[in-house]
CSV table of C-alpha atoms in Angstrom, one decimal:
chain,number,residue,atom,x,y,z
O,1,UNK,CA,0.0,0.0,0.0
O,2,UNK,CA,1.3,3.4,-0.9
O,3,UNK,CA,1.9,5.9,1.9
O,4,UNK,CA,1.8,9.6,1.3
O,5,UNK,CA,4.0,11.7,3.5
O,6,UNK,CA,3.4,15.5,3.6
O,7,UNK,CA,5.9,18.0,4.8
O,8,UNK,CA,6.3,20.2,6.6
O,9,UNK,CA,3.6,19.4,9.2
O,10,UNK,CA,3.1,23.1,9.8
O,11,UNK,CA,4.2,26.1,7.7
O,12,UNK,CA,4.2,29.5,9.3
O,13,UNK,CA,4.1,32.3,6.8
O,14,UNK,CA,2.8,35.8,6.3
O,15,UNK,CA,0.2,37.0,3.8
O,16,UNK,CA,1.9,37.7,0.5
O,17,UNK,CA,4.5,35.1,1.0
O,18,UNK,CA,5.0,32.0,-1.2
O,19,UNK,CA,4.0,28.6,0.3
O,20,UNK,CA,5.6,25.3,-0.9
O,21,UNK,CA,4.0,22.1,0.3
O,22,UNK,CA,5.4,18.7,-0.4
O,23,UNK,CA,3.8,15.3,-0.8
O,24,UNK,CA,6.0,12.3,-1.1
O,25,UNK,CA,4.8,8.8,-2.1
O,26,UNK,CA,6.4,5.7,-0.8
O,27,UNK,CA,6.6,4.4,-4.4
O,28,UNK,CA,6.2,5.9,-7.8
O,29,UNK,CA,2.6,6.8,-8.7
O,30,UNK,CA,0.9,8.1,-11.8
O,31,UNK,CA,0.5,11.9,-11.7
O,32,UNK,CA,-3.0,11.4,-13.1
O,33,UNK,CA,-4.0,10.3,-9.6
O,34,UNK,CA,-2.4,12.9,-7.4
O,35,UNK,CA,-4.9,15.3,-5.8
O,36,UNK,CA,-4.7,18.3,-3.4
O,37,UNK,CA,-7.5,19.5,-1.1
O,38,UNK,CA,-7.9,22.5,1.1
O,39,UNK,CA,-9.8,22.2,4.4
O,40,UNK,CA,-10.7,25.1,6.7
O,41,UNK,CA,-11.8,24.6,10.3
O,42,UNK,CA,-15.3,23.3,10.5
O,43,UNK,CA,-15.6,22.9,6.8
O,44,UNK,CA,-15.5,20.0,4.4
O,45,UNK,CA,-12.4,19.5,2.2
O,46,UNK,CA,-12.4,21.4,-1.1
O,47,UNK,CA,-10.9,20.1,-4.3
O,48,UNK,CA,-8.0,22.3,-5.4
O,49,UNK,CA,-5.8,20.3,-7.8
O,50,UNK,CA,-6.3,17.0,-9.6
O,51,UNK,CA,-4.0,15.2,-12.0
O,52,UNK,CA,-1.1,16.7,-10.1
O,53,UNK,CA,-1.4,20.0,-11.9
O,54,UNK,CA,-4.9,20.7,-13.1
O,55,UNK,CA,-6.8,23.4,-11.1
O,56,UNK,CA,-10.4,22.5,-10.2
O,57,UNK,CA,-13.2,24.8,-11.3
O,58,UNK,CA,-13.0,28.2,-9.5
O,59,UNK,CA,-9.6,27.7,-8.0
O,60,UNK,CA,-7.4,30.9,-8.3
O,61,UNK,CA,-4.3,30.7,-10.4
O,62,UNK,CA,-2.1,31.4,-7.4
O,63,UNK,CA,-2.5,27.7,-6.6
O,64,UNK,CA,-0.4,25.4,-8.7
O,65,UNK,CA,0.6,21.8,-8.5
O,66,UNK,CA,3.6,20.0,-10.0
O,67,UNK,CA,5.6,16.8,-9.7
O,68,UNK,CA,5.9,13.3,-10.9
O,69,UNK,CA,7.0,9.9,-9.7
O,70,UNK,CA,7.2,10.1,-5.9
O,71,UNK,CA,7.6,13.9,-5.3
O,72,UNK,CA,4.7,16.3,-5.7
O,73,UNK,CA,4.4,20.0,-4.7
O,74,UNK,CA,1.6,22.4,-4.1
O,75,UNK,CA,2.6,26.0,-4.4
O,76,UNK,CA,0.6,29.0,-3.4
O,77,UNK,CA,2.4,31.9,-5.1
O,78,UNK,CA,1.2,34.7,-2.8
O,79,UNK,CA,-0.8,33.8,0.3
O,80,UNK,CA,-4.1,35.5,0.8
O,81,UNK,CA,-5.7,35.6,4.2
O,82,UNK,CA,-8.3,33.0,3.2
O,83,UNK,CA,-5.5,30.5,2.2
O,84,UNK,CA,-4.5,29.7,5.8
O,85,UNK,CA,-5.9,26.2,6.2
O,86,UNK,CA,-4.9,22.5,6.1
O,87,UNK,CA,-3.9,21.0,2.8
O,88,UNK,CA,-4.1,17.3,2.0
O,89,UNK,CA,-2.7,15.3,-0.8
O,90,UNK,CA,-4.5,12.1,-2.0
O,91,UNK,CA,-3.8,9.2,-4.3
O,92,UNK,CA,-6.6,6.7,-4.9
O,93,UNK,CA,-8.1,6.1,-1.5
O,94,UNK,CA,-5.0,7.2,0.5
O,95,UNK,CA,-4.6,10.7,2.0
O,96,UNK,CA,-1.5,12.3,3.3
O,97,UNK,CA,-1.5,13.5,6.9
O,98,UNK,CA,-1.9,17.1,6.0
O,99,UNK,CA,0.1,20.3,6.1
O,100,UNK,CA,-1.2,23.2,8.2
O,101,UNK,CA,-0.5,26.7,6.7
O,102,UNK,CA,-0.7,29.1,9.6
O,103,UNK,CA,-0.3,32.9,9.9
O,104,UNK,CA,3.1,33.8,11.2
E,1,UNK,CA,-25.4,23.6,-7.8
E,2,UNK,CA,-24.2,20.3,-6.4
E,3,UNK,CA,-25.4,19.6,-2.9
E,4,UNK,CA,-24.7,16.6,-0.6
E,5,UNK,CA,-26.5,16.7,2.7
E,6,UNK,CA,-25.6,14.1,5.3
E,7,UNK,CA,-27.7,13.2,8.4
E,8,UNK,CA,-28.0,10.5,11.0
E,9,UNK,CA,-25.0,11.2,13.1
E,10,UNK,CA,-25.2,11.3,16.9
E,11,UNK,CA,-24.1,9.8,20.1
E,12,UNK,CA,-24.1,6.0,20.3
E,13,UNK,CA,-22.7,3.5,22.8
E,14,UNK,CA,-19.9,1.2,22.0
E,15,UNK,CA,-21.3,-1.9,20.2
E,16,UNK,CA,-24.3,0.1,18.9
E,17,UNK,CA,-25.5,0.8,15.4
E,18,UNK,CA,-26.2,3.9,13.4
E,19,UNK,CA,-27.3,4.6,9.9
E,20,UNK,CA,-26.0,7.7,8.0
E,21,UNK,CA,-27.8,9.2,5.0
E,22,UNK,CA,-26.7,11.5,2.3
E,23,UNK,CA,-29.1,13.1,-0.1
E,24,UNK,CA,-27.7,14.4,-3.4
E,25,UNK,CA,-28.9,17.1,-5.8
E,26,UNK,CA,-27.5,19.1,-8.7
E,27,UNK,CA,-26.1,16.2,-10.6
E,28,UNK,CA,-27.2,12.8,-12.0
E,29,UNK,CA,-26.7,10.7,-8.9
E,30,UNK,CA,-27.0,7.4,-10.7
E,31,UNK,CA,-24.0,8.2,-12.9
E,32,UNK,CA,-21.5,8.4,-10.2
E,33,UNK,CA,-19.6,6.3,-7.7
E,34,UNK,CA,-20.1,7.7,-4.2
E,35,UNK,CA,-17.8,7.5,-1.2
E,36,UNK,CA,-17.9,8.0,2.6
E,37,UNK,CA,-14.8,9.6,4.1
E,38,UNK,CA,-14.3,10.2,7.8
E,39,UNK,CA,-12.2,12.5,9.9
E,40,UNK,CA,-11.6,11.8,13.6
E,41,UNK,CA,-11.5,14.9,15.8
E,42,UNK,CA,-8.3,16.8,15.1
E,43,UNK,CA,-7.0,14.1,12.7
E,44,UNK,CA,-6.7,13.7,9.0
E,45,UNK,CA,-9.0,12.2,6.3
E,46,UNK,CA,-9.7,8.5,6.0
E,47,UNK,CA,-11.6,7.0,3.1
E,48,UNK,CA,-14.2,4.5,4.5
E,49,UNK,CA,-16.2,3.0,1.7
E,50,UNK,CA,-17.5,3.5,-1.8
E,51,UNK,CA,-20.2,2.1,-4.1
E,52,UNK,CA,-20.5,1.8,-7.8
E,53,UNK,CA,-23.1,3.8,-9.8
E,54,UNK,CA,-25.6,0.9,-9.9
E,55,UNK,CA,-24.8,-0.4,-6.4
E,56,UNK,CA,-23.3,-3.7,-7.8
E,57,UNK,CA,-19.8,-3.1,-6.3
E,58,UNK,CA,-18.8,-1.8,-2.9
E,59,UNK,CA,-15.4,-1.5,-1.2
E,60,UNK,CA,-14.3,-0.8,2.4
E,61,UNK,CA,-11.3,0.2,4.3
E,62,UNK,CA,-10.0,-2.8,6.4
E,63,UNK,CA,-11.0,-1.5,9.9
E,64,UNK,CA,-14.7,-1.3,9.0
E,65,UNK,CA,-15.1,-4.5,6.9
E,66,UNK,CA,-17.8,-6.7,8.2
E,67,UNK,CA,-19.2,-3.9,10.4
E,68,UNK,CA,-20.2,-1.2,7.9
E,69,UNK,CA,-22.4,-1.5,4.8
E,70,UNK,CA,-22.7,1.1,2.1
E,71,UNK,CA,-25.7,1.1,-0.1
E,72,UNK,CA,-27.7,3.5,-2.3
E,73,UNK,CA,-31.2,4.2,-3.6
E,74,UNK,CA,-30.8,5.9,-7.0
E,75,UNK,CA,-34.6,6.5,-7.1
E,76,UNK,CA,-34.2,8.7,-4.1
E,77,UNK,CA,-30.7,10.2,-5.0
E,78,UNK,CA,-29.5,8.9,-1.6
E,79,UNK,CA,-26.5,7.2,-0.2
E,80,UNK,CA,-26.4,5.3,3.1
E,81,UNK,CA,-23.9,3.9,5.5
E,82,UNK,CA,-25.1,1.3,7.9
E,83,UNK,CA,-22.7,1.0,10.8
E,84,UNK,CA,-22.8,-1.8,13.4
E,85,UNK,CA,-20.6,-2.8,16.3
E,86,UNK,CA,-19.4,0.7,16.7
E,87,UNK,CA,-16.2,1.4,18.5
E,88,UNK,CA,-14.7,4.5,20.1
E,89,UNK,CA,-12.2,4.8,17.2
E,90,UNK,CA,-15.1,5.2,14.8
E,91,UNK,CA,-15.8,8.6,16.3
E,92,UNK,CA,-15.5,11.0,13.5
E,93,UNK,CA,-17.2,13.4,11.1
E,94,UNK,CA,-18.5,11.4,8.2
E,95,UNK,CA,-18.6,13.0,4.8
E,96,UNK,CA,-20.2,11.7,1.7
E,97,UNK,CA,-18.4,12.6,-1.5
E,98,UNK,CA,-19.0,12.4,-5.2
E,99,UNK,CA,-16.2,10.4,-6.7
E,100,UNK,CA,-14.8,11.0,-10.1
E,101,UNK,CA,-13.3,8.0,-11.9
E,102,UNK,CA,-10.7,7.7,-14.5
E,103,UNK,CA,-11.2,4.2,-16.0
E,104,UNK,CA,-11.4,1.7,-13.2
E,105,UNK,CA,-9.6,3.9,-10.7
E,106,UNK,CA,-10.8,6.6,-8.3
E,107,UNK,CA,-9.4,9.9,-9.5
E,108,UNK,CA,-10.6,12.4,-6.9
E,109,UNK,CA,-13.5,13.5,-4.8
E,110,UNK,CA,-15.2,16.3,-6.6
E,111,UNK,CA,-17.9,17.4,-4.1
E,112,UNK,CA,-18.3,16.9,-0.4
E,113,UNK,CA,-21.2,17.2,2.0
E,114,UNK,CA,-20.9,19.2,5.2
E,115,UNK,CA,-20.4,16.1,7.3
E,116,UNK,CA,-22.3,14.5,10.2
E,117,UNK,CA,-20.6,13.8,13.5
E,118,UNK,CA,-20.7,10.3,15.0
E,119,UNK,CA,-19.6,10.0,18.6
E,120,UNK,CA,-19.1,6.5,20.1
E,121,UNK,CA,-19.0,6.7,23.8
E,122,UNK,CA,-20.6,5.3,26.9
């Protein structure tokens, strides 16, 4: 079974800064099946990126995904106040443990 | 607008049973695989179960096999999760989610409900 490891656990940044989140798979996976979600407190997860790099409908272009094989990255180019949240990667039925992006 | 509305959560004693429901609208329910995903308090996401468009196939995560049953009623645009022999570690918010498939494989969860909280405690 593939394990997804996200790093860092917590990212402390200021609005306007760039956020780089990592998702590492325990073995090579197809980028077609690497997904990113955003979850805010008390809310359901929201689809951000699918196929490693395709933005879901309505997702601002400051969010971008990249990667292949075992290493994938979610980048938020300039953090807006509403971007402070927990981010999860997913492959098939497996989720990473999440990265919390908090205000510094 | 796609909507998924869960209900049926609550407080149940260990060993008890509960049935969760999810009513869908805004899309053709019978054309989509559907999943249940849970999140224990302060923890991450865990996929629980899913069911094929016509209900002919269903799959479960190992910890719930033999205790949970997922089923659907396409005439009512509804998804269900029957849970038996509940344990403290089943305590979580349970979300229903519309699953998008690429070929035979789950690609992503397009839409999520707001979740319903199940608390297993004496």
